[in-house]
mmCIF file of C-alpha atoms in Angstrom:
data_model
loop_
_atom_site.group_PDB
_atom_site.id
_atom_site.type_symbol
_atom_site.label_atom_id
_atom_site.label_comp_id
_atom_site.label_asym_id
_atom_site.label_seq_id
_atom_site.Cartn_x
_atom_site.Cartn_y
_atom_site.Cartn_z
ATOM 1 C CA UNK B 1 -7.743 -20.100 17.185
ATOM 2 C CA UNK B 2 -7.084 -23.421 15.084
ATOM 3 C CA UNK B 3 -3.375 -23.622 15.067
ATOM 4 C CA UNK B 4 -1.807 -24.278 11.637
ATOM 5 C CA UNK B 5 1.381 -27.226 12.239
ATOM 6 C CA UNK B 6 3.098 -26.150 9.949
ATOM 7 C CA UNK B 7 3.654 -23.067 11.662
ATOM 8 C CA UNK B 8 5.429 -25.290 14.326
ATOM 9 C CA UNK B 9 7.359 -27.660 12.479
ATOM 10 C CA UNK B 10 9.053 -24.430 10.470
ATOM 11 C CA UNK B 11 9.615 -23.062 13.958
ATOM 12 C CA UNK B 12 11.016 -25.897 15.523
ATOM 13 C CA UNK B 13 13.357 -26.126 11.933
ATOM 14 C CA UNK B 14 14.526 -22.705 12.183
ATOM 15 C CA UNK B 15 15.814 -23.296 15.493
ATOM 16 C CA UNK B 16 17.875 -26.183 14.911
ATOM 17 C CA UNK B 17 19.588 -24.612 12.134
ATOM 18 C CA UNK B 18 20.119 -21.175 13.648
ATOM 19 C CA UNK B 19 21.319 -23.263 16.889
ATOM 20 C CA UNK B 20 23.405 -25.994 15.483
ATOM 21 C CA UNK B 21 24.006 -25.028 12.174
ATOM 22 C CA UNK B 22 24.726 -21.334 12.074
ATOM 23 C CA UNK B 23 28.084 -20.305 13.095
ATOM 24 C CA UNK B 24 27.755 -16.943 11.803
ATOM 25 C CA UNK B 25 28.082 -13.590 13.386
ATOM 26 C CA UNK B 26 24.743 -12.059 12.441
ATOM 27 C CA UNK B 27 23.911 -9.352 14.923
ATOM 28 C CA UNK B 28 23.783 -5.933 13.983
ATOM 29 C CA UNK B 29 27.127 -4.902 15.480
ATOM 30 C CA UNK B 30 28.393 -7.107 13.178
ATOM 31 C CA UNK B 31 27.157 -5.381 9.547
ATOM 32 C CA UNK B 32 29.429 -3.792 7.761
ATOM 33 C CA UNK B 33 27.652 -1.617 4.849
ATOM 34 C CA UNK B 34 30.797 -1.620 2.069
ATOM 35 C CA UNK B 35 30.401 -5.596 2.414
ATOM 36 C CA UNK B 36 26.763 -5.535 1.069
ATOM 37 C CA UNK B 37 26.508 -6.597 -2.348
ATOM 38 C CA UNK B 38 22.672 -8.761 -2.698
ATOM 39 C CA UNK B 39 19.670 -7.292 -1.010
ATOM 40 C CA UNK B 40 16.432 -8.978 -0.253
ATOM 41 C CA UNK B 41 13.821 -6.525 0.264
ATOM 42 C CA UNK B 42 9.993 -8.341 1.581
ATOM 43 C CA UNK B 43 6.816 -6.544 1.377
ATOM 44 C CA UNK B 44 4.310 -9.190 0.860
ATOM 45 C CA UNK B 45 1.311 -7.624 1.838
ATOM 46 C CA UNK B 46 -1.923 -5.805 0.182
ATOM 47 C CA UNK B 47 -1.376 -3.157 -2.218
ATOM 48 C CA UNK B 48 -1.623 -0.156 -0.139
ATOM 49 C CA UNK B 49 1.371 -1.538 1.997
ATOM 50 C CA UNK B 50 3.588 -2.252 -0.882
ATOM 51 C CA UNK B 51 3.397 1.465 -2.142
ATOM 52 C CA UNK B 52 3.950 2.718 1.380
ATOM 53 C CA UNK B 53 7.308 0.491 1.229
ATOM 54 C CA UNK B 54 8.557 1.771 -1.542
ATOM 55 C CA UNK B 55 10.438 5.010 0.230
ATOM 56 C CA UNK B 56 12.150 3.131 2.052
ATOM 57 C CA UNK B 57 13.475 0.751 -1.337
ATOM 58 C CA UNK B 58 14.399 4.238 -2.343
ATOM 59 C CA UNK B 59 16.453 4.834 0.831
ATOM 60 C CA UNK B 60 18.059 1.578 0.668
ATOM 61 C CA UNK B 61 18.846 2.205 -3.328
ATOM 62 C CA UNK B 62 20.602 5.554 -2.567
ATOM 63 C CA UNK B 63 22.676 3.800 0.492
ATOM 64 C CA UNK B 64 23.817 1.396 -1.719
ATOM 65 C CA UNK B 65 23.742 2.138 -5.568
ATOM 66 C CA UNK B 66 25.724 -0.909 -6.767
ATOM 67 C CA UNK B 67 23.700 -3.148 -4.977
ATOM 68 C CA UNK B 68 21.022 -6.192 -6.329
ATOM 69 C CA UNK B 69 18.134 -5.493 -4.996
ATOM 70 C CA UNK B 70 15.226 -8.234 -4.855
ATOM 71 C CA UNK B 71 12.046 -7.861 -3.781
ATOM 72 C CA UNK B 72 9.213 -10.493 -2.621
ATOM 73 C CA UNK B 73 6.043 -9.155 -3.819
ATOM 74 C CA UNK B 74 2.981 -10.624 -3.173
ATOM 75 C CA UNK B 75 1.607 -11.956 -6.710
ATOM 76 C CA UNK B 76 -1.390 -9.785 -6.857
ATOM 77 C CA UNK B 77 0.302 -6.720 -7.079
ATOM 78 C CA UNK B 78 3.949 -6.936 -8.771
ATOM 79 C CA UNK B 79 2.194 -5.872 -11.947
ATOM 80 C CA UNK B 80 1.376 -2.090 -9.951
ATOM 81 C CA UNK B 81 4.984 -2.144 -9.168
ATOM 82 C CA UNK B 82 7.215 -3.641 -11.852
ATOM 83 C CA UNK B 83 8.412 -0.036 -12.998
ATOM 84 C CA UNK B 84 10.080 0.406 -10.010
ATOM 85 C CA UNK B 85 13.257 1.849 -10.689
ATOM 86 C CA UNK B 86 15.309 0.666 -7.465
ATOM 87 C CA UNK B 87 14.334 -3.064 -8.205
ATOM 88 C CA UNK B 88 16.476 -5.486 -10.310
ATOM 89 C CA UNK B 89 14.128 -8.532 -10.065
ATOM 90 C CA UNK B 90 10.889 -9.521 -8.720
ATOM 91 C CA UNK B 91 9.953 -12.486 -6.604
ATOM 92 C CA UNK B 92 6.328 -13.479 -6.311
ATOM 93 C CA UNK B 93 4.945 -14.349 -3.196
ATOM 94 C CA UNK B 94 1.873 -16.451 -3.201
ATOM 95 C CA UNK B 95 0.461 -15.807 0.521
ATOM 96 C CA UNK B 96 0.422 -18.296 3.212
ATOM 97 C CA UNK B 97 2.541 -21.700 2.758
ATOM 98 C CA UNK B 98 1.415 -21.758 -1.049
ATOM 99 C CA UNK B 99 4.651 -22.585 -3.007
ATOM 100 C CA UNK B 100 7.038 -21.532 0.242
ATOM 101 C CA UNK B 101 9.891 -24.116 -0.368
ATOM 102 C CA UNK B 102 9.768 -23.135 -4.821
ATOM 103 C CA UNK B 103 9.536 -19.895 -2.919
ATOM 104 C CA UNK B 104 12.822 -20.194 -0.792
ATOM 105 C CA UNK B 105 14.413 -22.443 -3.414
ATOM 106 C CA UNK B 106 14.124 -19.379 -5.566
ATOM 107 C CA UNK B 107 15.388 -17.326 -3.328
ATOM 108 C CA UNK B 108 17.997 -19.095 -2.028
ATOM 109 C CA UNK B 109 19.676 -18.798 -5.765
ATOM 110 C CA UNK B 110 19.898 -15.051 -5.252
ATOM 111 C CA UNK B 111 22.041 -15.089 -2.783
ATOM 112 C CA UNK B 112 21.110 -12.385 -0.763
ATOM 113 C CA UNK B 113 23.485 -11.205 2.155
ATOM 114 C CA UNK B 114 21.163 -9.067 3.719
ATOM 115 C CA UNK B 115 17.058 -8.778 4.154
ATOM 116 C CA UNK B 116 14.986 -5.885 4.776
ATOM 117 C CA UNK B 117 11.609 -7.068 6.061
ATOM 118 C CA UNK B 118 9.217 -3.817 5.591
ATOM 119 C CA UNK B 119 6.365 -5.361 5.981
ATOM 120 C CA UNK B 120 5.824 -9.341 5.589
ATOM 121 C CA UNK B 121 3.276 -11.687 6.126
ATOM 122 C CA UNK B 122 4.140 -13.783 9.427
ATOM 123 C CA UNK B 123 5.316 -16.281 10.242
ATOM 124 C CA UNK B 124 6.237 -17.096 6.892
ATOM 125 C CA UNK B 125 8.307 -13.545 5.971
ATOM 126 C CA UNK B 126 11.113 -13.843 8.378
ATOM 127 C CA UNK B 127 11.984 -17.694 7.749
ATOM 128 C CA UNK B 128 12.115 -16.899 4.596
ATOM 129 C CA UNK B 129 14.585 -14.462 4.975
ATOM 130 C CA UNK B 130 16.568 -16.591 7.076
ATOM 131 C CA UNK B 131 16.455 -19.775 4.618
ATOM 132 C CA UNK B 132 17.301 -17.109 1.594
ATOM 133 C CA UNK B 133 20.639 -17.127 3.031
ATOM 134 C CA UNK B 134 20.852 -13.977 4.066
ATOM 135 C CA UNK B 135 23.450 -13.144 7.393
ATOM 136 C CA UNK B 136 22.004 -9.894 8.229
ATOM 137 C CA UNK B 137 18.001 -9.818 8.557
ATOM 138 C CA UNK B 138 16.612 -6.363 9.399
ATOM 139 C CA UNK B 139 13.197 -5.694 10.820
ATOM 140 C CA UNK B 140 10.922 -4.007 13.471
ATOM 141 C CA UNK B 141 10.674 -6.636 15.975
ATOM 142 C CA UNK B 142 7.424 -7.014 17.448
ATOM 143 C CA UNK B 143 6.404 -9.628 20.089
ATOM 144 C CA UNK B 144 7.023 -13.147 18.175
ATOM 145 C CA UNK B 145 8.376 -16.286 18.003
ATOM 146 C CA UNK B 146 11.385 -15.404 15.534
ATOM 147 C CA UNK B 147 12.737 -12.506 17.219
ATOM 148 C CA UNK B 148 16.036 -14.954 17.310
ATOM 149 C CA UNK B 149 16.257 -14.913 13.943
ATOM 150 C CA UNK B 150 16.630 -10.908 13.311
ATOM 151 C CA UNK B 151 19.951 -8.815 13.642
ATOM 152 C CA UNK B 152 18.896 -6.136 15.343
ATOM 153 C CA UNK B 153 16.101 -6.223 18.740
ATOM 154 C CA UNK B 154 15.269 -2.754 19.621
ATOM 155 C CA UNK B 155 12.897 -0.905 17.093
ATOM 156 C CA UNK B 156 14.578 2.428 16.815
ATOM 157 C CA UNK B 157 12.055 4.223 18.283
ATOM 158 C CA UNK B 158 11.943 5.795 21.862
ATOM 159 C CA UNK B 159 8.303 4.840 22.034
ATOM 160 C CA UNK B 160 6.160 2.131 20.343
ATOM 161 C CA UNK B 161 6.761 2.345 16.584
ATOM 162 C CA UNK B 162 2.954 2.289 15.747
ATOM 163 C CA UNK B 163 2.601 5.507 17.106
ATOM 164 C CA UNK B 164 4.446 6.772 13.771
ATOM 165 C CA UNK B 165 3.129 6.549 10.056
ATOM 166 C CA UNK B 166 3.779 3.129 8.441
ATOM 167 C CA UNK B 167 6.080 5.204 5.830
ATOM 168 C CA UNK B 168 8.451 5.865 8.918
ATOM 169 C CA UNK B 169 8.398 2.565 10.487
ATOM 170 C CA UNK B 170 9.633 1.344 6.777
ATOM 171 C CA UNK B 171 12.047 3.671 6.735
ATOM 172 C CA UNK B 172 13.294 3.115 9.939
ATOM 173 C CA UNK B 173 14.132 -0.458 9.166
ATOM 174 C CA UNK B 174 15.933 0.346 6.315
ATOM 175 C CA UNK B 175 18.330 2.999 8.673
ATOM 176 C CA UNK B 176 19.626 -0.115 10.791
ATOM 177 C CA UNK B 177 21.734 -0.299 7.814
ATOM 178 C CA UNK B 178 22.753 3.358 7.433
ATOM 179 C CA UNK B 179 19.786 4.464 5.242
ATOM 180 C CA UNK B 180 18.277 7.683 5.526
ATOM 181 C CA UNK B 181 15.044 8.785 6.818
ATOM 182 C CA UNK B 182 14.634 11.715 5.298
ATOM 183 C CA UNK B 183 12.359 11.033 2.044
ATOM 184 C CA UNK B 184 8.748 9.849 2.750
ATOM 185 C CA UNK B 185 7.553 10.008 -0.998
ATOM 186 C CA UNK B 186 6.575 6.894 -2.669
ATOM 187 C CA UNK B 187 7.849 5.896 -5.659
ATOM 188 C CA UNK B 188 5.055 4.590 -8.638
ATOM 189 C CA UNK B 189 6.069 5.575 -11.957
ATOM 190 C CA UNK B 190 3.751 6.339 -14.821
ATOM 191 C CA UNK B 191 5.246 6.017 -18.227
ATOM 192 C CA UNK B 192 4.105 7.781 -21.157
ATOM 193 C CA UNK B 193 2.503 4.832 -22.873
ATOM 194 C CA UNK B 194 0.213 4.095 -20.332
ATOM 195 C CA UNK B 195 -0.969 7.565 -19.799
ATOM 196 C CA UNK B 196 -1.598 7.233 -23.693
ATOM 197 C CA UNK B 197 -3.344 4.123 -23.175
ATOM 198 C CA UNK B 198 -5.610 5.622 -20.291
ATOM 199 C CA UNK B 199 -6.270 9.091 -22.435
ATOM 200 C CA UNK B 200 -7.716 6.583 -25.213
ATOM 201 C CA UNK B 201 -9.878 4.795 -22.814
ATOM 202 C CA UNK B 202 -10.925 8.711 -21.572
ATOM 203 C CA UNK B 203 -11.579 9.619 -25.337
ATOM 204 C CA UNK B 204 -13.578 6.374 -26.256
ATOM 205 C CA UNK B 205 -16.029 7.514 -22.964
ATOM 206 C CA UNK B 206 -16.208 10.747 -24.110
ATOM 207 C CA UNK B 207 -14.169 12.860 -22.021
ATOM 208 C CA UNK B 208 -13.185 16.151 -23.704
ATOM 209 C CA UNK B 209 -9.563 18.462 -22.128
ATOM 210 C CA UNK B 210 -12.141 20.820 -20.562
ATOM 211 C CA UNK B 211 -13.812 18.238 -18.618
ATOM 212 C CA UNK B 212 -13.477 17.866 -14.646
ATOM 213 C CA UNK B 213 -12.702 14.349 -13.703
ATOM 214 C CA UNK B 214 -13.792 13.037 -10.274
ATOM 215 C CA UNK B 215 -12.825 9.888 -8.845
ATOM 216 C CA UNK B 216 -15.164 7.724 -6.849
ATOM 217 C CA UNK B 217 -13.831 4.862 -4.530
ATOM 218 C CA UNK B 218 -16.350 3.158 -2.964
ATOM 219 C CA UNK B 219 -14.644 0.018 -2.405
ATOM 220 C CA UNK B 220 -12.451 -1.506 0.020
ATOM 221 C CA UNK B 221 -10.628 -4.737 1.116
ATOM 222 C CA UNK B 222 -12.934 -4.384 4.210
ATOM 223 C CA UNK B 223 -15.943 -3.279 4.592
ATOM 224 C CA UNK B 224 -16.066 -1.552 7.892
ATOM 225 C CA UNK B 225 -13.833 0.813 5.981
ATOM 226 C CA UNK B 226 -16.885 1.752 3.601
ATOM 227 C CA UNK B 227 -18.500 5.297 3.258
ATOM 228 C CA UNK B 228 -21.930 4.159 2.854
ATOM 229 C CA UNK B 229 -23.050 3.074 -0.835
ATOM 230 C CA UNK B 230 -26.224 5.814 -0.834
ATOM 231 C CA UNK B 231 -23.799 8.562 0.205
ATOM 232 C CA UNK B 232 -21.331 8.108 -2.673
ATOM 233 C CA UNK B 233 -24.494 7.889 -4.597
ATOM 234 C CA UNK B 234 -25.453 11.463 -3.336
ATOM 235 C CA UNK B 235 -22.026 12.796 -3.840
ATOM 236 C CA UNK B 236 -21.583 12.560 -7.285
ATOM 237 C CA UNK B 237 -25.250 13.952 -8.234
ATOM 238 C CA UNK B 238 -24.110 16.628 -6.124
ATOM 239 C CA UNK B 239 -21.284 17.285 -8.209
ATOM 240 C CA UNK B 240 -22.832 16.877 -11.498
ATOM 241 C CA UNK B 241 -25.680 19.519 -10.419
ATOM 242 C CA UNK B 242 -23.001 21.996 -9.186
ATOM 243 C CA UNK B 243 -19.852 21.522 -11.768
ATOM 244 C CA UNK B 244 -21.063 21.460 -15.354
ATOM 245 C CA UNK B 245 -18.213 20.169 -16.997
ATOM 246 C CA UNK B 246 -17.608 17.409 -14.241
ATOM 247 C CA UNK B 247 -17.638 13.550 -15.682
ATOM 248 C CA UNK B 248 -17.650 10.886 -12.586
ATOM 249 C CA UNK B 249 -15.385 8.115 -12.715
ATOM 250 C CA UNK B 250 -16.141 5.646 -10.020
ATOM 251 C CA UNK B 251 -13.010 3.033 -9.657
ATOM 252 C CA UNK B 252 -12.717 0.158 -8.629
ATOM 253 C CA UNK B 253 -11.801 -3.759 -8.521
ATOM 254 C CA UNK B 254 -13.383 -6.380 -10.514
ATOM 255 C CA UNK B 255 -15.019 -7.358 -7.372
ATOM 256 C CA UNK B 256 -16.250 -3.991 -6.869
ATOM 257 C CA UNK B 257 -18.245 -4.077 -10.394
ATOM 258 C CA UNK B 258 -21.366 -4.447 -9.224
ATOM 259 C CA UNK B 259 -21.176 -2.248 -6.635
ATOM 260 C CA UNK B 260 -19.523 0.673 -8.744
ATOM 261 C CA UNK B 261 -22.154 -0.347 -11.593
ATOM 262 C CA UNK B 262 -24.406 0.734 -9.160
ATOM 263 C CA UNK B 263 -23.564 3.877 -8.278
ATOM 264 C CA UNK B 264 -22.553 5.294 -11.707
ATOM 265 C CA UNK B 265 -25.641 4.549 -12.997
ATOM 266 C CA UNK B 266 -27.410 6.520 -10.237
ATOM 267 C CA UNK B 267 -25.495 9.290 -10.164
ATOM 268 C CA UNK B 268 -26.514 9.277 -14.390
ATOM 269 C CA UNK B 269 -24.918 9.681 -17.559
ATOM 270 C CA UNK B 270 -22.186 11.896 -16.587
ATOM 271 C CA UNK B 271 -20.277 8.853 -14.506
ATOM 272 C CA UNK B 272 -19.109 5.985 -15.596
ATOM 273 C CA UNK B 273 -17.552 2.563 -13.991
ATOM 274 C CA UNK B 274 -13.716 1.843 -14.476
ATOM 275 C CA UNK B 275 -13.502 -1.478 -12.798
ATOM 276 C CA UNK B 276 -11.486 -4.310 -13.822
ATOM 277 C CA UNK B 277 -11.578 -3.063 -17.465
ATOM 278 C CA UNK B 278 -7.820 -2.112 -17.038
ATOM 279 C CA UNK B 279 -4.957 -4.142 -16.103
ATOM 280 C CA UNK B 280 -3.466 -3.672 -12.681
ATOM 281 C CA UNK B 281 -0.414 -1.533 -14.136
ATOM 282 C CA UNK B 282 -2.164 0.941 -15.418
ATOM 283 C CA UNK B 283 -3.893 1.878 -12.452
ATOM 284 C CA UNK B 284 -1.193 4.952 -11.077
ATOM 285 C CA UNK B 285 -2.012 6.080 -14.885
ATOM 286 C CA UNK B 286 -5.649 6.085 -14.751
ATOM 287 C CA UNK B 287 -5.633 7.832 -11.068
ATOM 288 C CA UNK B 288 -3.251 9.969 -12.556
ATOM 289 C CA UNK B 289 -5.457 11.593 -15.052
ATOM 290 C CA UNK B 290 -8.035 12.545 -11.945
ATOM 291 C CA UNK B 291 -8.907 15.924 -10.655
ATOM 292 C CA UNK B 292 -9.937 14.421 -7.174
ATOM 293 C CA UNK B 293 -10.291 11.034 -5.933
ATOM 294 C CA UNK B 294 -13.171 10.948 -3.024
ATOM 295 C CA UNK B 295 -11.804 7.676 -1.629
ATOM 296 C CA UNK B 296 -12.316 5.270 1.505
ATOM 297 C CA UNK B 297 -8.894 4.108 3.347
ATOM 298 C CA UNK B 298 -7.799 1.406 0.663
ATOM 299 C CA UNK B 299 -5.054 0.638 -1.819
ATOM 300 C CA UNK B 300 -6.410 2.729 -4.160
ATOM 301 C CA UNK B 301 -5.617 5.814 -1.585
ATOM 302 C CA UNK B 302 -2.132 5.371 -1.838
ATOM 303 C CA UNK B 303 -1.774 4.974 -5.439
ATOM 304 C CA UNK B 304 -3.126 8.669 -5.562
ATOM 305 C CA UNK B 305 -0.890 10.167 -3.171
ATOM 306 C CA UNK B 306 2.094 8.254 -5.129
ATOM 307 C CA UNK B 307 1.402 9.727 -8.568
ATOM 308 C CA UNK B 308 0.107 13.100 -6.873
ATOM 309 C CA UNK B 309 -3.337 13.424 -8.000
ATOM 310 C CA UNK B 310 -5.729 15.456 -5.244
ATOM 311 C CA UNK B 311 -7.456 13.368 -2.128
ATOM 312 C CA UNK B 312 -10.462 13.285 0.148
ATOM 313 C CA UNK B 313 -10.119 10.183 1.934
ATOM 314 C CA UNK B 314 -12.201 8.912 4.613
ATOM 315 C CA UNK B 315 -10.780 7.125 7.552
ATOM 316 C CA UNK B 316 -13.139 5.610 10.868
ATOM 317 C CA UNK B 317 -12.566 3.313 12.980
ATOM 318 C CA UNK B 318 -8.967 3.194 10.973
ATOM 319 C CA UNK B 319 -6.408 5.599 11.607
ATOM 320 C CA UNK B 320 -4.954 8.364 8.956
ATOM 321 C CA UNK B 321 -2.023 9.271 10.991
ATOM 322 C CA UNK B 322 -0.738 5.452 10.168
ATOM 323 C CA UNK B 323 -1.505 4.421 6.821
ATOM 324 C CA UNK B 324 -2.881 8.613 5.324
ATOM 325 C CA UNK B 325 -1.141 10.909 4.030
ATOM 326 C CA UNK B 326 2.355 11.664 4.991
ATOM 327 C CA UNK B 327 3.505 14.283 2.693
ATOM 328 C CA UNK B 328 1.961 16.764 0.168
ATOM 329 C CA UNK B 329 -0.604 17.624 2.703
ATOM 330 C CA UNK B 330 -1.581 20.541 0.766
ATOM 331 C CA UNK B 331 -3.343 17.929 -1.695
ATOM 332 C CA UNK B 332 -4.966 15.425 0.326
ATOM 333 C CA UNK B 333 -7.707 16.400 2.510
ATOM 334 C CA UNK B 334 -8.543 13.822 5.181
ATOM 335 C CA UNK B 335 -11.798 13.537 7.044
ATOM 336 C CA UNK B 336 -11.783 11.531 10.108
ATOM 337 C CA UNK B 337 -13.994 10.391 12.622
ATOM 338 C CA UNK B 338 -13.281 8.831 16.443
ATOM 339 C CA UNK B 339 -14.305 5.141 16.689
ATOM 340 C CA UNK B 340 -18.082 5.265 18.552
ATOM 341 C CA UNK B 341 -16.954 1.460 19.717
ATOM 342 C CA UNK B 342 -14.407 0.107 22.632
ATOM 343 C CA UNK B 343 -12.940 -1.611 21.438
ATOM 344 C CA UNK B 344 -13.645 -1.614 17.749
ATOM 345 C CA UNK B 345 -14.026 -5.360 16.592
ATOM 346 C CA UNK B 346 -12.837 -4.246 13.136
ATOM 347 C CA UNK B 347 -13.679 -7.089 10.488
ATOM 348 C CA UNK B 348 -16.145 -8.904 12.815
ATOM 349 C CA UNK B 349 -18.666 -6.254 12.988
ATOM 350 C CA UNK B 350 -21.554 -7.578 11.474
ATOM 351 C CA UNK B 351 -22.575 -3.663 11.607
ATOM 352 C CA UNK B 352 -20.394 -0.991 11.206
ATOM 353 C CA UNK B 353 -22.140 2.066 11.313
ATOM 354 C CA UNK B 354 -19.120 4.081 12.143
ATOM 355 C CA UNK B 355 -18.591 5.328 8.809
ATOM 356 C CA UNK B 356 -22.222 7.114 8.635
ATOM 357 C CA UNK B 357 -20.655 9.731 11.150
ATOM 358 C CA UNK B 358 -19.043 11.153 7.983
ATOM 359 C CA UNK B 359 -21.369 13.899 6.508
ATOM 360 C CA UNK B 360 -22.064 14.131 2.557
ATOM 361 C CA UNK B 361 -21.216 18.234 3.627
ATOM 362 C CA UNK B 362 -17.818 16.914 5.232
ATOM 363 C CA UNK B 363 -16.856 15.580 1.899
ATOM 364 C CA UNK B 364 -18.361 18.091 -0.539
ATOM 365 C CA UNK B 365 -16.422 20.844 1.582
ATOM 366 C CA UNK B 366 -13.170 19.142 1.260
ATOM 367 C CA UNK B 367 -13.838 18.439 -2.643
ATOM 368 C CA UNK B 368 -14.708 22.602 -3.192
ATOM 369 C CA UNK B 369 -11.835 23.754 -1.169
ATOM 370 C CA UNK B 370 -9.243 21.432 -2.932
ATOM 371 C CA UNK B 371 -11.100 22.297 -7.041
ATOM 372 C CA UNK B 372 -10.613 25.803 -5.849
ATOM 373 C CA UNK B 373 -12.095 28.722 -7.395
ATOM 374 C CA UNK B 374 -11.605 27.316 -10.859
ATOM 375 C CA UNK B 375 -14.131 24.310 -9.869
ATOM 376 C CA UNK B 376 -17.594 27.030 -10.724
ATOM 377 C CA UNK B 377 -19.191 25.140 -7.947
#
């Protein structure tokens, strides 16, 4: 692996300054919650991992109400997330080095006294923390090179912490400062005029009140994650032949255009493509207004689950006990396969069948069983 050096020169920096420079008492038996005043919150990732953050920015809201709270969000995705209510500003992140010291210089100004890192793109997330300003850094260490730079070493856990969902591990950062662990829901508003604005797209495409609307997600950030193209395909002509007031709405990214294209026009004229026509904000809105989303284990997922709209989501070689559902289980439906390959190679497999393990039956029983007996299938 081609080592980046500025990786080492930030490295080396950070420990002069925390060795020579840093006089201050910044271990965890040193907080003292009724002294915290400016919070840093990071959770730079993808969009699926800023949703599953945001219980615990509702944890660390209720611990401390009169608290600024900032949060480093990675560019792509503040727009999903600016309605947050526990937020007072946004910072963007721009991934990798890209604008780190306007980054820090920004953040710096805020003045933060203390950092949750929930989950942060490394090894840029914790320095930044640290050059922020901020005494008390908080975050599940894992093996790396700026484990000196955190308040607290052990991870909370009596075994490893990836053994629990990624909601919990979030939240569990957050309880180093006294925050509770006790609410798992994320938090994605949906405000009335966006709903509106969604409904008018609906109307414009011809959906009527009585119509059954069924999400398609064919897409995801990785394609090893993919339910095969054909059997999405298959799926929604399915549907159409057994519900007759069911209209298809396959989602996805602007990336995903051709691909969703694709499959709407297959299926025929009863689904249509929503991809990139829609700004990323109003994307809790336009799950919202879904029936069912049928969806591979992606961002999109987890926007579903936040505004509470019904799931069938397919997970192989990845794991649903990590990033799935973790509440409302009553609405989301998972179907999951075991990994035929040991070790699974992930994004380097030039062929990942694994996903074909997951039967077009699978699926159409877990879409009948959550419609219910209202669904005339």
């Amino acid at each position: 692996m081609k080592l980046n050096p500025v990786d080492s020169i930030v490295y080396v920096l950070m420990k002069l300054l925390k060795r020579f420079f840093d006089s201050r008492l910044c271990g965890i038996e040193y907080f003292e919650p009724t002294l915290t005043r400016r919070i840093l919150i990071i959770s730079s990732t993808a969009l699926g991992d800023t949703l599953l953050s945001t219980p615990a920015i509702a944890a660390v809201r209720r611990r401390y109400p009169e608290a600024a709270i900032f949060a480093l969000i990675h560019t792509n995705y503040m727009e999903l997330v600016a309605t947050n209510p526990h937020i007072d500003e946004f910072i963007p992140y721009y991934g990798g080095y890209k604008k780190f010291l306007e980054t820090t210089l920004r953040l710096r100004k805020l003045k933060p006294d203390t950092a949750f890192i929930l989950h942060g793109n490394e090894p840029q997330a914790t320095p930044l923390a640290y050059l922020a300003g901020a005494r008390f850094i908080f975050k599940i260490p894992i093996p790396s090179q700026y484990g000196f730079l955190l308040s607290n070493h052990t991870n909370g856990f009596t075994d490893s912490p990836w053994q629990h969902h990624a909601i919990s591990v979030r939240l569990k950062t957050a309880s180093f400062a006294g925050c509770k662990e006790d609410d798992l829901k994320m938090v994605l508003p949906v405000s009335a005029q966006d709903s509106d604005t969604v409904k008018h797209l609906f109307h414009k495409l011809g959906f009527e009140s009585r119509h059954v609307l069924i999400g398609l997600q064919p897409g995801a950030a990785l394609s090893y994650k993919m339910w095969p193209q054909s059997n999405f395909t298959s799926l929604g002509k399915k549907l159409v032949e057994l519900i007759p007031d069911v209209r298809i709405v396959v989602t996805g990214s602007k990336a995903e255009r051709a691909l969703c294209t694709k499959i709407a026009t297959d299926i025929g004229q009863k689904a249509v493509p929503v991809c990139g026509e829609l700004p990323l904000r109003l994307l809790g809105a336009l799950i919202k207004e879904l029936t069912v989303l049928i969806t591979n284990d992606t961002g999109t997922m987890h926007v579903a689950i936040a505004v509470g709209t019904k799931t069938v989501s397919l997970f192989c070689p990845s794991n649903h006990w990590g990033v799935g559902r973790a509440y409302d289980f009553h609405l989301h439906k998972v179907i999951y396969k075991e990994r035929p390959c040991d070790p699974c190679i992930t994004k380097k497999c030039k062929n990942p069948h694994c996903m074909e393990q997951i039967s077009l039956e699978d699926v159409f029983s877990a879409v009948k069983e959550l419609l219910g007996k209202d669904s005339y299938i």
